[in-house]
Amino acid sequence: MPGFFRSRAGRQCLSVMMLGTVLWLLGAWLQFGDGLSAFVQMFDDYGAEKLVLAFVIAGAMSFIYSILRIADLRQEMELRAAAQFKADWTATHDHLTKLPNRYAFERKKLTRSTPKNHEHAEAEALNVTVFSVDLDGFKKVNDLVGHKGGDILLIEVARRICSLGNADCVYRFGGDEFVIIGAGMTEERERHFARVLIQAVTRPISIDGFAVEVGASVGYERWIEGSEPLENAAHRADLAMYEAKSRGPNHALAFEASMQDKVAERAALEAKLRTAIQQKAIRPFYQPLIDLKTGDICGFEALARWTDDSGTSIPPPVFIGIAEETGMITELFENLLTQACSDALAWHDRIVLSFNISPVQMEDRLLASRVLKVLVASGLPPERLEIEITENALIQDPAVAAVILDELHAAGVQIALDDFGTGYSSLAQLARYRFDKIKIDKSFVATYQDDERQEKIVRAMLGLGHSLNIKTTAEGIEEHSQLGYLTRLGCDIGQGYLFGKAMPAEQASAFIAERMQTLSAAG
Ligand code: C2E
Ligand code: MG
Ligand code: MG
């Protein structure tokens, strides 16, 4: 009841009751009752008594009516409070795991900075540690057991994290990202807790009879109360988590200032790359592919080269990685392929253009039509184009990859399996798709002389190519001894610094002329 009198309706009810009491006291003091009975007697003939009675009954009825309205109002207010609570809960919680979400985390910062509102125990602590957890390999699990299975996994992971303690301080930020707040931890305890988190998450989880496993990358950062908004620490914990993830699954790292520098550098590079792609400043260079039987040039592999304004050349794996992550790869690829096809038109028509396709592009259903569109526009016959893909490009979405390869093959484009032996499930890929060529990775060519096992693997790979009637290319030939050895074993094509590094288009034409001259002089 005291709650009611704090509400607006309650306050109004109290005011009206007080006013009534004051009027009643005033009436009693002024002997209003005597006046009233004199009035009734005086106008008795006119029915004054009935009038007064009507007033009294009307007053009593109004009183009962207002009591009923107040009861209604209370009920309405309770319903509204319940709806508000539900809306608040929905806005601040994740429906799947029932954990508070990012918005709740951001609101938590507000309650922390209000000294009197210490709703949570950890708000009283001097320092807290924010742990950012991201699952490793969650996408693969989703692919394996479906989205429903993925949901079961997330619920179980949430349960396990909560069971480590601090259950009211575990948040799900979306996807497979969790944030945990630990109070008053020493450095040693932080390290220990991060390890325990990883152990808890990585224990196998049974879903529909499958025992599935995910990894966890953990980053953490200390936050001192009052020093800055809590989400700043969460952001730095995220950076530490990304760094941990880049080192492989199941790593935990505390935030270090160098991580922030790395992010700033990366953002600057991303901006520079965007401009470079727009200005078509990234150019294809061409590395010769030599027919080991005849010594002739049989092709050139286009390799992207980027020298920034300061004259620094940025390695392809760096800028191609960024282009893949940011979605700029399609534009970069179209620019490079257009340029390469136009350069290839100047070469002898039996010289093939080899062109690399990134793994992320193999998820693009339109890839084959993009390639063919550029080919048609340039006028280069499809038979003179060879697409190089790595094994990893085929596992992202094998069904889409199969369609792309079929469409390219049907148009006459050749397909080479690049970096053979270094990726995922090489033999399975060979069994599944029809390749025109396999390119033995340069790591095998570099080590076979000192490592007997590698040597046997090189032999086996060449044998495999021959028995499947697929041409073999050896990458990374740098020495005459390697060339002699690979030629003796029947390798079809060679590529490497021994023949030439990737060169600009003008030099490629000169290289062809020179090589042909040397061959005709020798033969
Ligand atoms: P990749 O397709 O396997 O290209 C061969 C890499 O080996 C090239 O490195 C080439 O310069 C290097 N190489 C060739 N011969 C030798 C040698 O004798 N010794 C040594 N140590 N290295 C040799 P690069 O140009 O740095 O390219 C690295 C990777 O970046 C390429 O590997 C390819 O996966 C990717 N890449 C390059 N250009 C493109 C492109 O235009 N598009 C895409 N998607 N990827 C590209
Ligand atoms: Mg390649
Ligand atoms: Mg390669």
Coordinates of N, CA and C in Angstrom, one line a residue, residues 5 47-48 93-94 105 107 113 118 199 206 211 234 257 299 318 345 351 448 497:
F5 N 0.7 5.0 -2.6 CA 0.7 6.4 -2.3 C 1.9 7.2 -2.8
G47 N -38.8 19.3 -0.8 CA -38.0 18.0 -0.9 C -36.5 18.2 -0.7
A48 N -36.1 19.2 0.2 CA -34.7 19.4 0.4 C -34.0 18.2 1.0
H93 N 18.9 -9.0 -23.3 CA 19.3 -10.4 -23.2 C 19.3 -11.1 -24.6
D94 N 20.1 -12.2 -24.6 CA 20.1 -13.0 -25.8 C 19.1 -14.1 -25.6
F105 N 25.7 -4.9 -21.4 CA 27.0 -4.6 -21.0 C 27.3 -3.1 -21.1
R107 N 25.0 -0.8 -20.8 CA 24.2 -0.2 -19.7 C 24.9 -0.4 -18.4
S113 N 29.1 3.8 -12.9 CA 29.5 5.1 -12.6 C 28.6 5.9 -11.6
H118 N 24.7 0.2 -6.6 CA 25.6 -1.0 -6.7 C 24.7 -2.2 -6.8
Q199 N 39.6 -24.7 -21.4 CA 39.4 -26.1 -21.1 C 37.9 -26.4 -21.0
S206 N 28.2 -33.4 -27.0 CA 27.4 -34.3 -27.8 C 26.2 -33.7 -28.4
A211 N 30.0 -36.3 -31.3 CA 30.8 -35.6 -30.3 C 31.5 -34.5 -31.0
A234 N 36.8 -3.6 -22.9 CA 36.2 -4.8 -23.7 C 36.8 -4.7 -25.1
A257 N 50.0 -3.1 -25.6 CA 49.9 -1.8 -26.4 C 50.2 -2.1 -27.9
G299 N 54.0 -20.9 -70.5 CA 53.0 -20.0 -69.8 C 53.6 -19.0 -68.9
V318 N 50.0 -10.4 -47.9 CA 49.5 -9.4 -47.0 C 48.3 -8.7 -47.6
L345 N 47.5 -11.1 -74.7 CA 47.2 -11.1 -76.2 C 48.5 -10.8 -77.0
I351 N 51.2 -19.7 -75.5 CA 51.6 -19.4 -74.1 C 50.3 -19.1 -73.3
Y448 N 63.6 -31.5 -50.6 CA 63.7 -32.9 -50.9 C 65.1 -33.4 -50.8
Y497 N 62.9 -19.2 -59.6 CA 63.8 -18.1 -59.8 C 64.9 -18.5 -60.8

